[in-house]
Amino acid sequence: MPELSDATRGRILYGGDHNPEQWPEETWYEDVRLMKEAGVNSVTLGVFSWSRLEPRPGERDFGWLDRLMDLMHAHGVGVVLATPTASPPPWLGRLHPDTLPRDEDGRTESWGGRQHFSHSSAVYRRHAAEITEALATRYAGHPALILWHLNNEYCTYDHGDEAAARFRDWLRVRYGTLDALNTAWGTAFWSQTYGDWEEILPARRTHYLKNPAQVLDFRRFTSDMLLECFTAERDIVRRHTPHIPVTTNFMPLFFGQDGWRWAEEEDVVSVDLYPDPRDPLAAQRGALVQDLTRSQARGPWALMEQATGAVTFRDVNHPKPRGLTRLWSLQAVARGADAVCYFQWRQSRQGAEKFHSAMLGHAGPEGRGFQEVKRLGADLATIGPETAGRPVRADIAVLHDWHAWWASAHQARSSARIDHADILTAWHRALWEAHLTTDFAHPAHDLTAYRMVVVPQLHALDDTAVDNLLGYVAQGGTLVCGFRTGVTDQDDRVRPGAMDARLRALFGIRTLHEWWPLEEGESAHCEGFDGTLWSEEIEPDGTAAETVPYRGGELDGLPALLRKGTAWYFSTLPAPGALRGLLTRIAAGAGVRPVLAGLPAEVEAVRRGDLLFLLHHGRDPVTVEVPGSHRDLLTGVLVTDRVTLGRHGAAVLAP
Amino acid sequence: MPELSDATRGRILYGGDHNPEQWPEETWYEDVRLMKEAGVNSVTLGVFSWSRLEPRPGERDFGWLDRLMDLMHAHGVGVVLATPTASPPPWLGRLHPDTLPRDEDGRTESWGGRQHFSHSSAVYRRHAAEITEALATRYAGHPALILWHLNNEYCTYDHGDEAAARFRDWLRVRYGTLDALNTAWGTAFWSQTYGDWEEILPARRTHYLKNPAQVLDFRRFTSDMLLECFTAERDIVRRHTPHIPVTTNFMPLFFGQDGWRWAEEEDVVSVDLYPDPRDPLAAQRGALVQDLTRSQARGPWALMEQATGAVTFRDVNHPKPRGLTRLWSLQAVARGADAVCYFQWRQSRQGAEKFHSAMLGHAGPEGRGFQEVKRLGADLATIGPETAGRPVRADIAVLHDWHAWWASAHQARSSARIDHADILTAWHRALWEAHLTTDFAHPAHDLTAYRMVVVPQLHALDDTAVDNLLGYVAQGGTLVCGFRTGVTDQDDRVRPGAMDARLRALFGIRTLHEWWPLEEGESAHCEGFDGTLWSEEIEPDGTAAETVPYRGGELDGLPALLRKGTAWYFSTLPAPGALRGLLTRIAAGAGVRPVLAGLPAEVEAVRRGDLLFLLHHGRDPVTVEVPGSHRDLLTGVLVTDRVTLGRHGAAVLAP
Amino acid sequence: MPELSDATRGRILYGGDHNPEQWPEETWYEDVRLMKEAGVNSVTLGVFSWSRLEPRPGERDFGWLDRLMDLMHAHGVGVVLATPTASPPPWLGRLHPDTLPRDEDGRTESWGGRQHFSHSSAVYRRHAAEITEALATRYAGHPALILWHLNNEYCTYDHGDEAAARFRDWLRVRYGTLDALNTAWGTAFWSQTYGDWEEILPARRTHYLKNPAQVLDFRRFTSDMLLECFTAERDIVRRHTPHIPVTTNFMPLFFGQDGWRWAEEEDVVSVDLYPDPRDPLAAQRGALVQDLTRSQARGPWALMEQATGAVTFRDVNHPKPRGLTRLWSLQAVARGADAVCYFQWRQSRQGAEKFHSAMLGHAGPEGRGFQEVKRLGADLATIGPETAGRPVRADIAVLHDWHAWWASAHQARSSARIDHADILTAWHRALWEAHLTTDFAHPAHDLTAYRMVVVPQLHALDDTAVDNLLGYVAQGGTLVCGFRTGVTDQDDRVRPGAMDARLRALFGIRTLHEWWPLEEGESAHCEGFDGTLWSEEIEPDGTAAETVPYRGGELDGLPALLRKGTAWYFSTLPAPGALRGLLTRIAAGAGVRPVLAGLPAEVEAVRRGDLLFLLHHGRDPVTVEVPGSHRDLLTGVLVTDRVTLGRHGAAVLAP
């Protein structure tokens, strides 16, 4: 199978989405000139061009794209060629209203925006396949083509009748018999037993709470249907261009796709990333997505979209202060990115995203944005050859599973304050602030390469995953496990004792009497720290080697944390500083040290291959101790024992 | 007619909903063993078993239920047998989509949850009658059967076409002619005059404000349609088992049913009660529902559902701290309950309520929950024989009427902060904190047995009710009336002067110039206290014997409270402590004293028959002065002059 | 064309909506008696009488209205006769469901409220025309008729199929060809290119962001369709009564109608005004609407609806404290109103607005409300002859354009905190507090009569408007322009540089690098004041004569305000006091002085003709210096050099 290196060819790809069909052709020549000036070596074409490529059913217009592909090639700019299937032309919805998605209330999503397609529509899929086939046929041999970009941010759902039929097909495959489905869904509760497959519906509007297993399977189904849309297109382009890798761009930590399953089907894993410049945790959130994407890719990955400045989907959309677009792009490279791309090259004058910033913004080539883009382009060209393709190594794995996330998100739950993504973020933040590099892993992955495994929360956990965790600890691995893990099995059926019995034994828990969720602003006082969000009334079985008790309140004296051997259980979420301290100590016990000792708080350090990236997230100059001599690839300067970084400064130190 | 005592037979019923169809049969034997251990003498079967009992239309499967009924009987556990009609099987909705309810926007509520039936659907009603008939036929003579439990928490609505037809039928009966309807609804406003019955619709989505009388009648109709569903089932089971009492479980202080009207149709009045353990007013809110239910029942009643610990319908769902499930159950008994039941016996491993606590929770027999259940079972068995069937006497009646509530809840009103239930709660709280036992009554009830009548708020009041209040005062009764009472008549037509003229005369009010609703956090300063929520610009007619004026602001010097003879009018809602003080003083004037003098604030005292219940809502031990000698039924210990109660402790003192 | 003076005939019209069809006829006689007592000389009849006038299709009942018209005439009360077309009778919706509007989700708005008509429905329009024709035919010669009031608060929309067809017609007229439409809408973005007119839909529900130009045109279309409904009725009544002026009542600063365009089609411009008595800025908000309405009317206008006390559409609806209804009515007269009317004369006992206050409220003739109404009636009768028809002169114009508002309101924008109406209000407030009288104007209006022009924000600005502004400055006018002006053109296409190049040159701006919107509670520190809401990263071109810089933060040292000649640019919104100070200074430079020097903060002063209105918004007595001798028309007293105003007092000083 082809891979990202077939596209990068020893460089870091730099560029962005390009929508020249929105501009007169004379602008195209200014574009390529400015791209060269900025060091752009890659553009993504055609993401939303379906109505241009096929203005009427079956009528194709490729001439403009031919000219663009040639123009890009002539200027040495590679093309990431997209299938335009994320936004069908208006004629498709008009001629085939059943291709339009319906929400749980039966409301139709019309054209006039984007992503108005039902993943289950056979008509949509046929039209998508035809335009994909046509594109692949035409450009299979084009020398500009370096990567396929299928669709865009797959995220739609459908509760309509065709989706209902596909859902039944999917369930037949999963369960075989109605009896098995009734058992898995627990339909004995509230008289929901199905006597006929045709009775089964998507998780449509109900009077009161929905069946959680049905909702869970409908989420699985939705992810799988979207994936079928992807693989159908992938198989077409692969037939034409077996040597060109294929990707689709994920949204960051996106709820709707089973990211592990999807990544397996891609040649290149890519992601879009839009942290809020005002978010004090923006850099950490970015690092999380980068670590997750690298882990999905099991190596280098592509940052497919980011913004040079402001976006428009927030309530208040802040621009990036000077230096931040470069810093965050270098952060992505540090964490394994071999492509640094933006949405988009030239800011649109019309359409729904006309105030979304671009490499070449409304302010034009003189704008601060473009000046920073040029500087970044030069930096990436400088460090590219020694960086691209290099691995990032981590000794710690953080476990994450979309199915557990989905299972935990049902409307009837113990606390609406418990959000899988928030908890994942809180634990990753503690590790990131401790300068401990982490991978992510699925709970059934082979974990033996890691010195320490962290489970922020895995509400649902099947027996294989439990086996895996137990085996990991049995082999001497250090496991740190957060609350509400192993509560349910693969069908979201509560395990006896509300926590898997083997996990309880692993941590020294006899009985989990009650969950005590905490209110906003409420803390559970523990010996030495405060817990947040959640606490538990646990009766230990006396086998734990170490416990940290709650202090005061109803849980006074009961264990908040338990350690048995190298297995830790956290029944509350320690406040950020406490969690960082605890994990630093446990990691040290497992033989895992921070990337660099004595790092200032605002400086992030990551090793990629034999390079050491230093990234300064603050504005005041700071000096970092780096024992020994290194060459800073960005400046070419020799660095001895210490390096000073200015506002949002970075260094890429080679031995 | 049979009554609750036919089911209790001198005991307090103790148990809960039981859904053994969710479990393998071997579990059933563990269930009965543990039930005996816990003192359970009653279970509710079949509440949501329709799809199990009738897996396909007309095809019945009763074998499992036969075995369960026999098993329960063999172990001396009575069965509250439910009709399963609150959740039709999937086949009903598939074969008859018109049985599904539609909301005001026309959105359909699908199966996959529960309560997806239109109260107006003839097809639904026919199927419900058939399964009810089948159940009644089969189990009429079964010795385990002690009580019928019809449907569950009737609460649905429908705005669809069949409901529209039924609404017209209902209106024809109510009004006879279109002219009468047009007059009652005031359709001259906004050109809404109906020229044909077929033009009349449920209160569907409108561009702007809906006709309030139409909305009011649609609420009345909805309550009546649900009641027709109930009485249809009741008449069937009554035909088969004239000796077995019938109930349906209300939700606490539920907006959707006319509780006075419904209670008249039941043999046993029962209610579900789920106070939030974190709510500082939880015990009072519980007492309110218990007092209301007792008043609806005019005697002993059944607590049909409560939770041993956490529920899942709140944002953050807190467990019950140690001792609370026992304390609150004893509170219910003190206030007249002869049945103390839970949802549910054994916690479900699947389905939408799998995290809702149970008597036998996920933690199993060793869990704290079950241990507390056993203790409570023992207590109830101890006090049952001397408690069951005994009356609770109150000298004060609080008036409440669902129609007045409905009328007050229209979208166009003077203040969205005025909520009928909140105001009812505020007044009941003042009386509860003053240790004054209260009944509830309908404004047309005979009130002569009460020394004092309190009207927190009755927005709409018909002439009969006004007659009743005037007659009560004329006979020497003490009346305390809150603001916004008697504003409209039975059709929600504003009375001249915005308050019934006879009521104004009763209190000494010449003119009600303006309502001055208060903002969140705003107070109306009065002489001696602060008013909340509301104030009024009143011109007195000079006949009041006593007034308490507003101080400062636009209303400076105008009367906040007026007393004329034994009739009091409160034009604002005094802050909690002030309201308590005022009502204590007025009650004393009416010859009503607290249950016990000198009670600590956290101790609730209630007399039931000749027993004195003392309930300690606090956590620190407290001593209560109880002059004389008593025997504490719970402990058997003789108590002289004082008793000490520990954390959430209780005493049941017999003379 | 007839005008307002044809209705007023030298008086100020005083009265309100009258709905006697809600009352027995004997009440009518009490009504006219009390109207005379209150000085009422005008009532509006028939606004919502369609179902009374035409109880069944084609069947007319005018007798009651004949009697009313005669009764009013007999008592010297003029009639503002309304067409009842804002609320079709139930039979229309039942017989023609397609006349009912559909929202963007496809949900139907039923009858049972009001305004349940689709502006695009041919059937609705036909029926509306017929009832209008019938009314005009019958009452054309009636001597009581003084003004036509068409429909009521036009505000509906429709996304249904007939609206879709009309939208396409409208677009064909606007764009001629699909190519032109595709270009204007920028459909190349997100594959939205239309290949057939039939593919075009109203702005219905989409999965993600809608096309902003489509949304903008749909708003334009909606305003135009409603206007077609108005002009269709206008043309009918004008045919019958060419001498009677025609109006429809606007809602204040209403988003849904292009107020400039609509005003051109009316003989009389009228507006409804309901400030919240609790809003500290209520008086200013009232003044804004009055100034805007006067500007739309280019002379005297009619205050068609206000409340004597509380309304019911807010969460908490406060009554008007004593004196306020008079003060605010006099304020309207001061700012050009020749009609002071209320909704409504007699408070309804039924219907959705039965708690909305009235001239004759539920409290009756003895109520405070009616007493104040009588006093106001006497005052208006006193000042009417010297006031009616007189002009209000302003030296400052504030620019406002509904199209710019609509364009700025798209869901994808830089900051959801930026609201056109709020910003308009903030600038008007600064001028109002500075006692500077202002007109409003459209950006293409002739501005040469003004010494100073203020542009709070005009997001979209076409070339003609830019020409106009440039020409105004070139001729020596003083222009003060707020941020986010001239960002887009008439199609909402972003102008290169994100701000019109000629405007940038006008203010001395080379490059607008970034917008820096501010969060709630965040300020941009500037030299001498704090900016709110927004800030900008501007690179000046060195031609500005004066700049005020940002201080601190990312924008430190960059210009916050720029002045070049007499053209000012404000890149942030100065805090209220600072904006007032800046505008006072700039106005002074332009030769514009406050109405009166040394005015207390709570006293508003306006000159109408040669009268000086002084309006005291405070409650404590205040003395105003008014050099010279004047006669106070309200009291007849001679005033020399100073006048003292009591609580909410007013003086109308004639030379």
XYZ file of N, CA and C in Angstrom, chain A residues 283-355:
219
model
N -2.875 24.885 23.191
C -1.694 24.132 22.760
C -1.811 22.680 23.192
N -2.331 22.459 24.378
C -2.475 21.085 24.851
C -3.550 20.361 24.059
N -4.624 21.031 23.792
C -5.675 20.393 22.995
C -5.134 20.030 21.613
N -4.326 20.923 21.071
C -3.701 20.607 19.788
C -2.815 19.381 19.917
N -1.994 19.349 20.957
C -1.098 18.210 21.162
C -1.879 16.918 21.282
N -3.004 16.964 21.965
C -3.828 15.759 22.123
C -4.251 15.227 20.758
N -4.786 16.113 19.948
C -5.264 15.672 18.627
C -4.089 15.148 17.797
N -2.958 15.803 17.921
C -1.779 15.373 17.165
C -1.305 14.000 17.640
N -1.284 13.798 18.945
C -0.871 12.494 19.477
C -1.856 11.408 19.057
N -3.128 11.750 19.099
C -4.146 10.775 18.712
C -4.033 10.436 17.225
N -3.860 11.457 16.415
C -3.785 11.217 14.966
C -2.533 10.407 14.627
N -1.409 10.750 15.263
C -0.177 9.979 15.031
C -0.396 8.517 15.438
N -1.109 8.318 16.544
C -1.345 6.952 17.008
C -2.266 6.211 16.045
N -3.252 6.910 15.505
C -4.123 6.272 14.513
C -3.307 5.911 13.275
N -2.379 6.794 12.918
C -1.563 6.571 11.714
C -0.430 5.587 11.966
N -0.113 5.354 13.202
C 1.059 4.552 13.569
C 2.317 5.087 12.870
N 2.411 6.404 12.819
C 3.566 7.036 12.189
C 3.191 8.427 11.717
N 3.934 8.951 10.754
C 3.646 10.309 10.280
C 2.222 10.454 9.749
N 1.742 11.645 9.845
C 0.354 11.942 9.506
C 0.294 13.333 8.867
N -0.897 13.696 8.439
C -1.046 14.975 7.744
C -1.991 15.902 8.498
N -1.519 17.122 8.707
C -2.415 18.160 9.241
C -3.083 18.796 8.030
N -4.323 18.408 7.780
C -4.947 18.753 6.495
C -5.551 20.142 6.480
N -6.053 20.573 7.617
C -6.640 21.912 7.682
C -6.306 22.564 9.005
N -5.966 23.831 8.948
C -5.945 24.684 10.115
C -6.188 26.101 9.601
N -6.238 27.056 10.507
C -6.497 28.432 10.093
C -5.274 29.284 10.385
N -4.983 30.201 9.499
C -3.893 31.138 9.803
C -4.321 32.151 10.847
N -5.624 32.369 10.931
C -6.116 33.367 11.885
C -7.444 32.929 12.446
N -8.435 33.762 12.260
C -9.738 33.505 12.875
C -10.564 32.506 12.071
N -11.412 31.786 12.773
C -12.448 30.987 12.127
C -13.773 31.735 12.312
N -14.871 31.100 11.956
C -16.157 31.797 12.104
C -17.210 30.936 12.769
N -16.806 29.782 13.269
C -17.840 28.908 13.836
C -17.995 29.087 15.344
N -17.158 29.924 15.940
C -17.337 30.196 17.366
C -18.200 31.440 17.563
N -18.585 31.677 18.784
C -19.356 32.889 19.042
C -18.488 34.123 18.824
N -17.303 34.076 19.382
C -16.350 35.163 19.163
C -15.093 34.511 18.591
N -14.706 34.968 17.433
C -13.625 34.306 16.687
C -12.382 35.172 16.687
N -11.391 34.717 17.430
C -10.195 35.524 17.615
C -9.139 35.178 16.567
N -8.399 36.203 16.126
C -7.291 35.920 15.207
C -6.125 35.320 15.993
N -5.156 34.802 15.270
C -3.956 34.305 15.945
C -2.979 35.448 16.143
N -2.546 35.659 17.372
C -1.507 36.673 17.586
C -0.237 36.307 16.803
N 0.568 37.286 16.576
C 1.808 37.138 15.824
C 2.637 35.944 16.325
N 2.984 35.067 15.430
C 3.873 33.956 15.759
C 3.166 32.653 16.046
N 1.873 32.726 16.256
C 1.192 31.531 16.727
C 0.953 30.515 15.616
N 0.696 30.996 14.421
C 0.446 30.023 13.348
C 1.716 29.217 13.076
N 2.865 29.877 13.160
C 4.133 29.160 12.966
C 4.375 28.182 14.114
N 4.180 28.664 15.351
C 4.468 27.817 16.509
C 3.625 26.555 16.485
N 2.338 26.727 16.229
C 1.445 25.572 16.266
C 1.699 24.631 15.085
N 2.152 25.163 13.983
C 2.501 24.285 12.855
C 3.752 23.479 13.190
N 4.722 24.126 13.825
C 5.933 23.393 14.225
C 5.594 22.358 15.292
N 4.642 22.674 16.145
C 4.201 21.697 17.141
C 3.675 20.441 16.446
N 2.900 20.629 15.397
C 2.362 19.478 14.664
C 3.498 18.658 14.063
N 4.472 19.345 13.504
C 5.608 18.628 12.928
C 6.348 17.859 14.034
N 6.522 18.520 15.165
C 7.203 17.864 16.287
C 6.491 16.587 16.676
N 5.187 16.608 16.597
C 4.390 15.465 17.028
C 4.030 14.545 15.856
N 4.795 14.672 14.764
C 4.688 13.647 13.731
C 4.081 14.053 12.418
N 3.648 15.312 12.289
C 3.026 15.709 11.026
C 4.075 15.834 9.929
N 3.757 15.292 8.771
C 4.601 15.476 7.587
C 3.907 16.345 6.549
N 2.757 16.855 6.932
C 2.063 17.799 6.050
C 1.438 18.864 6.927
N 1.608 20.112 6.545
C 1.084 21.247 7.309
C 0.259 22.080 6.342
N -1.035 21.876 6.397
C -1.906 22.523 5.419
C -2.991 23.353 6.102
N -3.559 24.220 5.285
C -4.541 25.166 5.794
C -5.823 25.095 4.978
N -6.935 25.416 5.646
C -8.093 25.814 4.885
C -8.124 27.315 4.998
N -7.921 28.026 3.955
C -7.602 27.643 2.616
C -6.506 28.560 2.102
N -6.109 28.343 0.868
C -5.043 29.174 0.312
C -5.484 30.634 0.207
N -6.553 30.881 -0.543
C -6.994 32.256 -0.769
C -8.383 32.420 -0.169
N -8.531 33.435 0.640
C -9.794 33.648 1.331
C -10.920 33.931 0.339
N -12.047 33.262 0.526
C -13.194 33.444 -0.358
C -13.832 34.804 -0.131
N -14.309 35.376 -1.197
C -15.040 36.643 -1.052
C -16.520 36.403 -0.827
N -16.954 35.186 -1.096
C -18.374 34.877 -0.956
C -18.526 33.519 -0.279
N -19.742 33.213 0.070
C -20.011 31.915 0.667
C -19.957 31.970 2.182
N -20.301 30.866 2.786
C -20.525 30.825 4.224
C -19.246 31.000 5.034
N -18.093 30.815 4.394
C -16.859 30.927 5.178
C -15.989 32.080 4.706
N -16.616 33.125 4.267
C -15.832 34.216 3.691
C -15.072 35.008 4.745
N -15.385 34.807 6.003
C -14.597 35.464 7.050
C -13.658 34.492 7.772
